CSV table of C-alpha atoms in Angstrom, one decimal:
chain,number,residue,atom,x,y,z
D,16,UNK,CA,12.0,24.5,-5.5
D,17,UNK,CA,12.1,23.9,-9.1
D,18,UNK,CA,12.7,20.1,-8.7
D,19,UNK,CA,9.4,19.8,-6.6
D,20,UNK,CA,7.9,21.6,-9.4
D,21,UNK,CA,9.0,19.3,-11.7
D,22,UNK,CA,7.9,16.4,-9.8
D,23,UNK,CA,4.4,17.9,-9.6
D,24,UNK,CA,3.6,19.1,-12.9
D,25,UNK,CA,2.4,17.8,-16.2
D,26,UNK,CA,3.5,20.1,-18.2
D,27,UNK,CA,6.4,23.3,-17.8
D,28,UNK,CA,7.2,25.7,-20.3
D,29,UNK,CA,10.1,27.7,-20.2
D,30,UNK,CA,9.9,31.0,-21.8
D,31,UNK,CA,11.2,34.5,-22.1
D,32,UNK,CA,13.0,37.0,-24.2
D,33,UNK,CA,15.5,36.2,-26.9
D,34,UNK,CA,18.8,35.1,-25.6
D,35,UNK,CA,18.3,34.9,-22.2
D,36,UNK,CA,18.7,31.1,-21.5
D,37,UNK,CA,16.1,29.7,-22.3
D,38,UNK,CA,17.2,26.3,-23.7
D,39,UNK,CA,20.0,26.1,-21.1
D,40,UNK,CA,17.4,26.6,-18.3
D,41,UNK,CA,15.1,24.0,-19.9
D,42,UNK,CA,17.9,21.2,-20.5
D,43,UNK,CA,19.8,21.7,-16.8
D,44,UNK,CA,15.9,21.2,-15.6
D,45,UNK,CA,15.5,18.1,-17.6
D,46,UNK,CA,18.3,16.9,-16.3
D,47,UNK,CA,18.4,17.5,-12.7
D,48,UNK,CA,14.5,15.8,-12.8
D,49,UNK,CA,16.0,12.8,-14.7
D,50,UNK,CA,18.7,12.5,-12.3
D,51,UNK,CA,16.0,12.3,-9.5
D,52,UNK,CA,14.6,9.6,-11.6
D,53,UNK,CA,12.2,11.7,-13.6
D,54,UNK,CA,11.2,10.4,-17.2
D,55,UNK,CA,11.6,13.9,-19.3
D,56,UNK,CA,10.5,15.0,-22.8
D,57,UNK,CA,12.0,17.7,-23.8
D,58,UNK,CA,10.4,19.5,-26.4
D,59,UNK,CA,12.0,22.4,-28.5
D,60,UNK,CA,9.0,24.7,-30.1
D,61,UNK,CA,11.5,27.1,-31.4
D,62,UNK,CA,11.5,27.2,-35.1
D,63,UNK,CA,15.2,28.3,-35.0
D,64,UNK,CA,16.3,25.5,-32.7
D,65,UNK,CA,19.3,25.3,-30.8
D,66,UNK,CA,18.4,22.3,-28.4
D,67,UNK,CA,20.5,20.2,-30.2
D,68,UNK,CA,23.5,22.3,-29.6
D,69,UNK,CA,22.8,22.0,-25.7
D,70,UNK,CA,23.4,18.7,-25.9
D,71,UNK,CA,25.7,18.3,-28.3
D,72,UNK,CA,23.7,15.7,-30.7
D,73,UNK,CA,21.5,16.3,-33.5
D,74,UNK,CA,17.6,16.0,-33.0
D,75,UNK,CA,14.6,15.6,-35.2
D,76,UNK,CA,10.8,15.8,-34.9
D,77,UNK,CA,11.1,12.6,-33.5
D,78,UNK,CA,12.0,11.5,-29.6
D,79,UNK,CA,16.0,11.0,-29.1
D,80,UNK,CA,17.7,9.9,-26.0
D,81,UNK,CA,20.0,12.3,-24.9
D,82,UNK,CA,20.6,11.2,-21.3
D,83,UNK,CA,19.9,8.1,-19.0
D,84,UNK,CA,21.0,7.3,-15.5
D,85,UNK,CA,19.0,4.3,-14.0
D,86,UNK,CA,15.3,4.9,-14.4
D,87,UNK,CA,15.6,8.1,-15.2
D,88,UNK,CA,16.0,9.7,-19.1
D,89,UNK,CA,15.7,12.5,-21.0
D,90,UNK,CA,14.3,12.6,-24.6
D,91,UNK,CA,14.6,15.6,-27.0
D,92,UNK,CA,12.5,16.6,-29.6
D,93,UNK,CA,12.8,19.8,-32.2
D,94,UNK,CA,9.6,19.9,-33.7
D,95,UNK,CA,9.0,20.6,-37.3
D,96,UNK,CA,6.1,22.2,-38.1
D,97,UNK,CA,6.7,21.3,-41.8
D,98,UNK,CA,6.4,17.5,-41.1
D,99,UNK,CA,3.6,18.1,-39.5
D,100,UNK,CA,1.9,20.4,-42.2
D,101,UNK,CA,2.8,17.0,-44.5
D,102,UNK,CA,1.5,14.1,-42.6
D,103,UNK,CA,-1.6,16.8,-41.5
D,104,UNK,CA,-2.8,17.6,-45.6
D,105,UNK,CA,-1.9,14.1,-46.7
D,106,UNK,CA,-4.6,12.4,-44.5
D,107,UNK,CA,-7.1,15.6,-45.7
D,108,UNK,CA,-5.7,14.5,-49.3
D,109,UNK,CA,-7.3,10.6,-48.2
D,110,UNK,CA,-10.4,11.7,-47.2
D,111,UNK,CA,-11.1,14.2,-49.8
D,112,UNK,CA,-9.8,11.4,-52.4
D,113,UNK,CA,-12.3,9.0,-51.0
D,114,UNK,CA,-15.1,11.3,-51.0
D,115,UNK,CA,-14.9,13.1,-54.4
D,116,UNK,CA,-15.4,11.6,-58.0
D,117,UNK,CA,-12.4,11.4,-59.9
D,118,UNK,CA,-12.7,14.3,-62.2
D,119,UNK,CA,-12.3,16.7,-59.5
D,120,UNK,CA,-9.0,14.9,-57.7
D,121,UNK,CA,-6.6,17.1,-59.5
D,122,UNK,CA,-8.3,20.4,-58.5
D,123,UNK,CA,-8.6,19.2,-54.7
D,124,UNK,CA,-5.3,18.2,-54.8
D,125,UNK,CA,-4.1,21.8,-55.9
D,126,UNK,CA,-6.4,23.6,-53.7
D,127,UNK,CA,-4.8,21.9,-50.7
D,128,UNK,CA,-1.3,23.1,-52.2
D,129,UNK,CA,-2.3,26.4,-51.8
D,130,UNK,CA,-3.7,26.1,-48.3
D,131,UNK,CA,-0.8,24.0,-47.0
D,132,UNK,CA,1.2,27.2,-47.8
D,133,UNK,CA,-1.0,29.8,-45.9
D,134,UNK,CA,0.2,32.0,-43.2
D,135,UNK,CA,-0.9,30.5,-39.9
D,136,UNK,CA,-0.8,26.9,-40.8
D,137,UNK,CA,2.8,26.9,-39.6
D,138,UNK,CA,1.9,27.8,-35.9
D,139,UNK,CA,-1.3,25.4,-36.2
D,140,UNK,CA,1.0,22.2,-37.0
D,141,UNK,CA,3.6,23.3,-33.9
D,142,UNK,CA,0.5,23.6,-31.7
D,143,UNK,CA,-0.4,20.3,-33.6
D,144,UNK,CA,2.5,18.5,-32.7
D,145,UNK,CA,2.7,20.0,-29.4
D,146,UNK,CA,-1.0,18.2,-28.6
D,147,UNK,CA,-0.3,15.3,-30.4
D,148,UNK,CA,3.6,14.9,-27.7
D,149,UNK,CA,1.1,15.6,-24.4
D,150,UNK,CA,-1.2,12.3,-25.4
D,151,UNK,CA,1.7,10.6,-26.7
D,152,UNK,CA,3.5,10.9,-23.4
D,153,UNK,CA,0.8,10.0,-20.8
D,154,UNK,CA,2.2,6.8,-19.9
D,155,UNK,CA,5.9,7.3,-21.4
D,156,UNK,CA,6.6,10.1,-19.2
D,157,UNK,CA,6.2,11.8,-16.1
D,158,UNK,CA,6.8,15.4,-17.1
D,159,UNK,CA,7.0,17.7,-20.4
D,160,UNK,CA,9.1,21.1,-20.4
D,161,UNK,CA,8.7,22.7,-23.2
D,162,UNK,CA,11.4,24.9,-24.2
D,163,UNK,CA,9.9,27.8,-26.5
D,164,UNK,CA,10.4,30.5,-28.7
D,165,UNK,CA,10.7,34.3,-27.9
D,166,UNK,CA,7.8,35.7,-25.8
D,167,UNK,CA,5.9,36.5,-28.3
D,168,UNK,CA,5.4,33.9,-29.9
D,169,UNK,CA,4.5,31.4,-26.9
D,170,UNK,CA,2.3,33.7,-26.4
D,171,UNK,CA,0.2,33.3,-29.4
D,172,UNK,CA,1.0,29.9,-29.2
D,173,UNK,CA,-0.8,29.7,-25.7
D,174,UNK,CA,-3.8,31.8,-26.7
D,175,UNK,CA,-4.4,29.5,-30.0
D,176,UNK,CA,-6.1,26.4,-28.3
D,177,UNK,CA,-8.8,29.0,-26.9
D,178,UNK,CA,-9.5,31.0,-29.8
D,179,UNK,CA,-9.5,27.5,-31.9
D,180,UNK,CA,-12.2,26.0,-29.6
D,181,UNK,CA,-14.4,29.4,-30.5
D,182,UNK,CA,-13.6,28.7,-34.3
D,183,UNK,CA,-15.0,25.7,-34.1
D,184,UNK,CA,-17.7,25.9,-32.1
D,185,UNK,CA,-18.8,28.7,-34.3
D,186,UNK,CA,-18.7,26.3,-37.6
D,187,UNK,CA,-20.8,24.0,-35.7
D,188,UNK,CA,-23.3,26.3,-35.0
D,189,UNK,CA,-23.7,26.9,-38.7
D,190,UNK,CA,-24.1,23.3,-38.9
D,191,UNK,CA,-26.8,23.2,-36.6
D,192,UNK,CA,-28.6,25.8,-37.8
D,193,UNK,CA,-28.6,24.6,-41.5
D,194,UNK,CA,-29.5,21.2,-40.2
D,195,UNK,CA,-32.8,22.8,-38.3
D,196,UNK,CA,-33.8,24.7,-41.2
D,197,UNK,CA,-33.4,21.4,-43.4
D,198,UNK,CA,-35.7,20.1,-40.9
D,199,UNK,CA,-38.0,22.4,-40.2
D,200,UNK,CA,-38.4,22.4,-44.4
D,201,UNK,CA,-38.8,19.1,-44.3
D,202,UNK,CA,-41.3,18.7,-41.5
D,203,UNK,CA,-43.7,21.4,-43.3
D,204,UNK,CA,-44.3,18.8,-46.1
D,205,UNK,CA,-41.7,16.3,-47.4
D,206,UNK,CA,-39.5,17.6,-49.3
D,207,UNK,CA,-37.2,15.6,-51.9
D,208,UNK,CA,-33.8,17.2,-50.1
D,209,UNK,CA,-31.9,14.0,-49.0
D,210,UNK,CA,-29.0,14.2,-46.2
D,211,UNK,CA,-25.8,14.9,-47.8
D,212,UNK,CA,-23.1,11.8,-46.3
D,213,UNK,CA,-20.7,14.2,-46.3
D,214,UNK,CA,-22.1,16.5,-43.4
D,215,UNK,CA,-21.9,14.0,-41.2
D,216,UNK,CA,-18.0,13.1,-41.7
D,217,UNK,CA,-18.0,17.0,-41.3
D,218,UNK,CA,-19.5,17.3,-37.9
D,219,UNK,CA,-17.5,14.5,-36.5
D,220,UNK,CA,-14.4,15.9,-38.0
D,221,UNK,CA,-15.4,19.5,-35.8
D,222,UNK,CA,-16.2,18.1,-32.7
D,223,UNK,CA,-13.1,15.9,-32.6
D,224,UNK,CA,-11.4,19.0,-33.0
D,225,UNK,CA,-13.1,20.9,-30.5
D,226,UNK,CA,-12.9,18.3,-28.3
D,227,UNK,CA,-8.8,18.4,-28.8
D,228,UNK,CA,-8.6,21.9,-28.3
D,229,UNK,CA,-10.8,22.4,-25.3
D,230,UNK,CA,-9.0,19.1,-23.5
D,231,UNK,CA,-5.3,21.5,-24.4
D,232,UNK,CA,-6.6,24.5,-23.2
D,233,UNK,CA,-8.1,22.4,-19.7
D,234,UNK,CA,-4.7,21.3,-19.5
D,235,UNK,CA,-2.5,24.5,-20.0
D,236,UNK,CA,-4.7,26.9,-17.5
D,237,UNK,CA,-4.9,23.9,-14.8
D,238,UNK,CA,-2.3,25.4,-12.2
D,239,UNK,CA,-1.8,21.7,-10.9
D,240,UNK,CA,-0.7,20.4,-14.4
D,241,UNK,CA,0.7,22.9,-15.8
D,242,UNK,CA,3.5,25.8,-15.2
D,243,UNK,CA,5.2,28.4,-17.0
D,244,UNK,CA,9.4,29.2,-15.7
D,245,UNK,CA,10.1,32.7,-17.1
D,246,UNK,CA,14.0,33.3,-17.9
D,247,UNK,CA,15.3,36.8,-18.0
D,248,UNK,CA,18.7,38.1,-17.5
D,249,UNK,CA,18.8,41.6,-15.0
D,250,UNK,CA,19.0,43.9,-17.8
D,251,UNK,CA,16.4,46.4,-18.5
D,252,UNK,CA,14.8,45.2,-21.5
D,253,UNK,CA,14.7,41.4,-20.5
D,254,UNK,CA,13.4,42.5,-17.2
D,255,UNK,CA,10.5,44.8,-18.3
D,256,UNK,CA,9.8,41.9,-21.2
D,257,UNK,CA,9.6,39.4,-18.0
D,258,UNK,CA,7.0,41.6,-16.1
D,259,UNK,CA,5.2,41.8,-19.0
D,260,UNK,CA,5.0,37.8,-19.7
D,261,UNK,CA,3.9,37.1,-16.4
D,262,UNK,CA,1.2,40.1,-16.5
D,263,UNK,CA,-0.1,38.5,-20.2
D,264,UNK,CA,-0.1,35.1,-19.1
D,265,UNK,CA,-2.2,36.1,-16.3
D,266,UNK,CA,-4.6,36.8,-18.7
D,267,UNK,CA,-4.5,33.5,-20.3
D,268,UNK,CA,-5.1,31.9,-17.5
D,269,UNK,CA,-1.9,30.1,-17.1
D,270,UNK,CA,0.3,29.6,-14.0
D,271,UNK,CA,4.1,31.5,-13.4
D,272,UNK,CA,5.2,29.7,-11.2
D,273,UNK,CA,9.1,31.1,-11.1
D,274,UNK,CA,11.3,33.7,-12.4
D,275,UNK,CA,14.5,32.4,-13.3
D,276,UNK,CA,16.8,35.3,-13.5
D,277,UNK,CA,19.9,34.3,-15.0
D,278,UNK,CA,23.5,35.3,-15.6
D,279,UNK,CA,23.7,37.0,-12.6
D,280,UNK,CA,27.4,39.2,-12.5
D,281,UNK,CA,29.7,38.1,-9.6
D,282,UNK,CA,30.5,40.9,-6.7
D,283,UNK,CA,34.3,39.7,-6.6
D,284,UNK,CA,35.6,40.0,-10.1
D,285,UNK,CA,36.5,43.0,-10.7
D,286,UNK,CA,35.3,46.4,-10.0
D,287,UNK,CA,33.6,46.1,-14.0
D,288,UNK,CA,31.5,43.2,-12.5
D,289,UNK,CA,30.6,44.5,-9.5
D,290,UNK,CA,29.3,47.7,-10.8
D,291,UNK,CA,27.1,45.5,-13.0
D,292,UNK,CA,25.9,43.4,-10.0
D,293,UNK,CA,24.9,46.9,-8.6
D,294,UNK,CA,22.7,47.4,-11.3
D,295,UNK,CA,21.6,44.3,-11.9
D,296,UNK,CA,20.1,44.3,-8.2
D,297,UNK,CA,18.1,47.4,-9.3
D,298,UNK,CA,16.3,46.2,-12.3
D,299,UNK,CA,15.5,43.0,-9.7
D,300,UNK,CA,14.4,45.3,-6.9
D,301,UNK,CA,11.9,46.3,-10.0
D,302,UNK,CA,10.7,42.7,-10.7
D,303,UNK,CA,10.2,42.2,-7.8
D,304,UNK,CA,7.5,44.9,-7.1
D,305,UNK,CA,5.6,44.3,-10.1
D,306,UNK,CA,5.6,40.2,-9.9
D,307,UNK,CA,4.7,40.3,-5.9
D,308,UNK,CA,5.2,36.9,-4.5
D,309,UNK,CA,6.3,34.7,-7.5
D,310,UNK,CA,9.8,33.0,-6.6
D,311,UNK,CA,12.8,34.5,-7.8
D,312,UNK,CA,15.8,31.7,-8.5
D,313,UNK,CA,19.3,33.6,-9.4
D,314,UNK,CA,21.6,31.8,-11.0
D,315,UNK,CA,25.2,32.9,-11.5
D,316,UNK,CA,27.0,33.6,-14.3
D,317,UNK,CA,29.1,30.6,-15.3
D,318,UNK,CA,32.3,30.4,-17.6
D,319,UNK,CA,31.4,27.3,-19.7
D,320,UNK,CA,30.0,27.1,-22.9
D,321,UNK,CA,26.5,25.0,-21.5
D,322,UNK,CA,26.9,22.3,-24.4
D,323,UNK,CA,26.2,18.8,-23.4
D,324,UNK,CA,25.6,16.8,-20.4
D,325,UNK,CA,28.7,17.5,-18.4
D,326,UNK,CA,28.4,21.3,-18.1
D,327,UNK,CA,24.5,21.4,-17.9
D,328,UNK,CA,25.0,20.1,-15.0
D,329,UNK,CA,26.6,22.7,-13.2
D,330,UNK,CA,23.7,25.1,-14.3
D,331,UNK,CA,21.4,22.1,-13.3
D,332,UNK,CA,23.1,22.5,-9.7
D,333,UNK,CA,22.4,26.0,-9.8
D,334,UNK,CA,19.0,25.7,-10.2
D,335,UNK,CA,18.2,23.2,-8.0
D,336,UNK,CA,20.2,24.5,-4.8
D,337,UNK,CA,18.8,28.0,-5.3
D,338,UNK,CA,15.9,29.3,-3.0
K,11,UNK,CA,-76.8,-3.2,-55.1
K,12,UNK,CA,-75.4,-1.5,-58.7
K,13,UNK,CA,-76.7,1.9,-57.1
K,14,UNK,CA,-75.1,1.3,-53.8
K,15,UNK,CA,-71.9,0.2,-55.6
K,16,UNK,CA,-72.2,3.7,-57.8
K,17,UNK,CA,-72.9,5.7,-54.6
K,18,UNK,CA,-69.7,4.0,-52.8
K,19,UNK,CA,-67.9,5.2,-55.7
K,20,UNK,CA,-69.0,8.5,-55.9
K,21,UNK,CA,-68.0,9.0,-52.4
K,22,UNK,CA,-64.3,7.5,-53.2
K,23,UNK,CA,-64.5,10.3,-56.0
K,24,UNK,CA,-65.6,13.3,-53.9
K,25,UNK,CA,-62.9,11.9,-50.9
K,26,UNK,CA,-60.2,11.8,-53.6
K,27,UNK,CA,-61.1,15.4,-54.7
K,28,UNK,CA,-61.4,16.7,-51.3
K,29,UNK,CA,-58.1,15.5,-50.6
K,30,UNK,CA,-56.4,16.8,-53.7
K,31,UNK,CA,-58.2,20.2,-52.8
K,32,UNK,CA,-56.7,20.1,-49.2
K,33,UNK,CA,-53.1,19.2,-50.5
K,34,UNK,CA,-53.3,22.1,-52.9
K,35,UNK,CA,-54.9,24.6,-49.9
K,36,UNK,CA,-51.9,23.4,-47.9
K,37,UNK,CA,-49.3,23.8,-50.2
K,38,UNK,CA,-50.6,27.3,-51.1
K,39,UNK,CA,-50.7,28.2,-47.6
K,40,UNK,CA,-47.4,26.4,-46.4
K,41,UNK,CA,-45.2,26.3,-49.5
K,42,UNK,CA,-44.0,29.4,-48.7
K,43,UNK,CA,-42.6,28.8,-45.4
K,44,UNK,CA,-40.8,25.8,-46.7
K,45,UNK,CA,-39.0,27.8,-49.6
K,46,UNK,CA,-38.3,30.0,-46.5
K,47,UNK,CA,-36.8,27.5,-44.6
K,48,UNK,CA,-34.7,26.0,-47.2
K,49,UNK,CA,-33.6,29.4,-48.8
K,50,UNK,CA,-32.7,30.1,-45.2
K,51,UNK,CA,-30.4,26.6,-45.1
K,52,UNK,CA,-28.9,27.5,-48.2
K,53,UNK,CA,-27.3,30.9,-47.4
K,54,UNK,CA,-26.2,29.3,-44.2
K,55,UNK,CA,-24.4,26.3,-46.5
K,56,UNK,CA,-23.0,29.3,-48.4
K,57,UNK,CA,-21.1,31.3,-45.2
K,58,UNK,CA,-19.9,28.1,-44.9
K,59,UNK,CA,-18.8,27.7,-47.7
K,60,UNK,CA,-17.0,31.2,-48.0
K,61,UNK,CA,-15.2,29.8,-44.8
K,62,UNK,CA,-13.7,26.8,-45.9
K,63,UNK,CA,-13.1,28.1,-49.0
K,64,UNK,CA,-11.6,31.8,-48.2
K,65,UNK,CA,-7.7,31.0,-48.4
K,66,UNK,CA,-8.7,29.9,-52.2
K,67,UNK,CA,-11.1,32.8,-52.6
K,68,UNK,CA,-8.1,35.1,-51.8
K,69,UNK,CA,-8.9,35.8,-47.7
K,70,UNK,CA,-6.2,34.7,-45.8
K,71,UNK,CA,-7.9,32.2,-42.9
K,72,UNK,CA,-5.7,32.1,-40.4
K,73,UNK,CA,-7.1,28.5,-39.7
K,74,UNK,CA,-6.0,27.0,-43.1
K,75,UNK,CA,-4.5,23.8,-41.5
K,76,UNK,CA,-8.1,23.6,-40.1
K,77,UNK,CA,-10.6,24.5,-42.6
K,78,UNK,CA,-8.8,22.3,-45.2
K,79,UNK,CA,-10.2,19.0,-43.4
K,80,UNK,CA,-13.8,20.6,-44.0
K,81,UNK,CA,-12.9,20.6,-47.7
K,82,UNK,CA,-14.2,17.4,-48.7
K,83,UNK,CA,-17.6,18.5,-47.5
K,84,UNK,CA,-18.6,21.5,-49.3
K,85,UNK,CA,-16.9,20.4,-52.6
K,86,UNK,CA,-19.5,18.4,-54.2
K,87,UNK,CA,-21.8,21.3,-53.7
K,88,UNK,CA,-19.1,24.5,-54.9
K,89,UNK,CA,-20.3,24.3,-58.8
K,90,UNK,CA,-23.6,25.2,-57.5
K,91,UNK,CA,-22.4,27.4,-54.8
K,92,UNK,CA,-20.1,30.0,-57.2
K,93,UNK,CA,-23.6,29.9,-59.9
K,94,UNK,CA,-25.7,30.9,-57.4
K,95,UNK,CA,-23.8,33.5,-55.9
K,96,UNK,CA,-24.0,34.9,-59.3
K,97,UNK,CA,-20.4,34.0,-60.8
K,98,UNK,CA,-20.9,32.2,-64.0
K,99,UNK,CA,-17.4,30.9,-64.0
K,100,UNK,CA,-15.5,29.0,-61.4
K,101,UNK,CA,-14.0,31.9,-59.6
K,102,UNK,CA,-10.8,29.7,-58.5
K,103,UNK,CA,-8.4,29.2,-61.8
K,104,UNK,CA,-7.6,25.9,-60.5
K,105,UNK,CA,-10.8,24.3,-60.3
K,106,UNK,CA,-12.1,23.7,-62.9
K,107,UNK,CA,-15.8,22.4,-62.4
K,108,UNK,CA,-17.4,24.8,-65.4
């Protein structure tokens, strides 16, 4: 079930609460696909990573092999939003360097300081970076999964692209409508106002962003490109967090296309255990009526630690075997 | 023939007033429309401004990362901008353009 779907997607993003599973879920994914000789990128949007830990090596912003077997690989990224905020305000500093007189370098280059520094840019350069992996890996690889931070957070994360797309269309607008009022000025009698250069490099700068945003959101609410696993663990908190994920990205447009409930307590350890299973199968009996048809996958709980190839794979086997 | 030539120039005269007289009637009649128009351009170049500017101007923009690639577009014209807004000074410490 979940290796057709990542045979048949673009894009998967793995989300949920805290502490359910989340990277483990992503990286036994990555690898069962790879072992079916899948090319995986495996992208870490957490800003308190721990993908690195799953497999036992240490990752960067950049793409690091962290498994091959034939033609299939998986390659790990843990973005930082910080590199990104840097490369991003550098190439502004270019431009605005290029187009301003000397005298006023200095001040440009402090006004970018402070906005390089204001709230929100941070969650711009991850959604950034995570546009910037999707072209990259068009032709390098088959599939993405994203494995993301809290709920919340994704959330946001997800809802940027569309809100971004308004932003900018809006700033065009105001474009247009100065540039018909220059006209319409200018067409009453000549006027001595010439075209500043600048608006021009302005306009393209907004519609290639547009255009980036609007080709991220296509992408993310196209069911056939893109799906979103939901981990939880059959508590009560994970469980209501998990209805309410699937009910918000509803609203966003965006495919669920599993629930992986995780963790699951075994019914012949113990009397301790099996009272938990007990309960556990109510909170379920609960997803289950408000998610209506979207798969359920149970995984067990297992005794290792889930660090590096070796004993993802048992989780990966999980995954893959369950209905 | 010297008649003729002063008659020809008479009517280059009277065509040359005329048209100085229409020019004027048109810009009496249309001048306003045009201060209109570009009085109209210019408060729209200055919401634009308050945009790309507002994480300076002390209004957090959530879009920061974004707005800052507008920057080099609406700089040449800020000196302008913050006098006709009615501060005399530059109202960012940091740039100093006054």
């Amino acid at each position: 079930m979940l290796l057709d779907l990542a045979r048949s997607r673009r894009l998967l993003f793995v989300g949920g609460k805290g502490g359910v599973g989340k990277t483990s879920v992503s990286s036994a994914l990555a690898l069962a696909y790879a072992r079916h000789g899948g090319r995986v990128l495996l992208v870490s949007t957490d800003p308190a990573h721990n993908l690195g830990q799953a497999w036992d090596q240490s990752l960067s912003d950049g793409a690091t092999r962290v498994f091959t077997q034939e033609n299939g690989h998986v390659d790990a990224v843990e973005i930082d939003p910080q590199a990104t905020i840097e490369r991003h305000f550098a190439t502004v500093s270019a431009t605005m360097m290029r187009l301003l007189p000397d005298r006023l370098h200095a001040s440009a280059q402090q006004h970018l300081d402070q906005a390089k520094s204001a709230p929100g840019s941070h969650e711009s350069a991850v959604l950034e970076r995570i546009a910037e992996l999707v072209e990259t890996s068009r032709d390098s690889h088959d599939l993405v999964i994203f494995d993301t931070a809290p709920s919340g957070h994704t959330l946001r994360l997800l809802s940027l692209p569309e809100k971004l797309t308004t932003w900018t269309e809006t700033l065009l607008a105001s474009r247009d409508r100065s540039e018909r009022f220059a006209a319409a000025a200018r067409s009453v009698v000549g006027t001595k106002d010439d075209e500043p250069s600048a608006d021009a490099e302005l306009r393209r700068t907004l519609i290639a962003r547009r255009d980036r945003f609007e080709l991220l959101r296509g992408l993310v609410t196209d069911s056939l490109a893109t799906s979103f696993i939901v981990v939880s663990i059959a508590e009560r908190l994970p469980i209501a967090e998990s209805i309410d994920v699937v009910q918000q990205l509803t609203v966003l447009g965006i495919d669920t296309s599993s629930i992986v409930v995780n963790r699951r307590s075994p019914s012949d350890a113990g009397d301790v255990l099996a009272e938990r299973r007990a309960r556990e199968e109510q909170h379920i009996a609960r997803l289950r009526a408000a998610v209506g048809s979207i798969p359920l996958i149970q995984v067990p709980l297992l005794a290792g630690d889930l660090t590096g190839a070796d004993s993802l794979s048992e989780l990966a086997v999980c995954l893959t075997a369950a209905a | 023939m010297a008649s003729a030539e002063s008659a020809a120039q008479r009517w280059e005269e009277l065509s040359r007033r005329w048209a100085a007289f229409r020019d004027g009637m048109h810009e009496f009649y249309v001048g306003p429309y045009r201060q209109m128009f570009l009085s109209e351009k210019r408060s729209e170049d200055d919401l634009f401004m308050i945009v790309v500017l507002g994480e300076a101007l002390g209004v957090p923009d959530p879009a920061a990362f974004y707005s800052a690639e507008l920057m080099p577009a609406v700089w040449d014209d800020f000196h302008a901008w913050h006098r006709r807004i009615g501060i005399p000074d530059s109202p960012l410490d940091h740039i100093a353009c006054c």
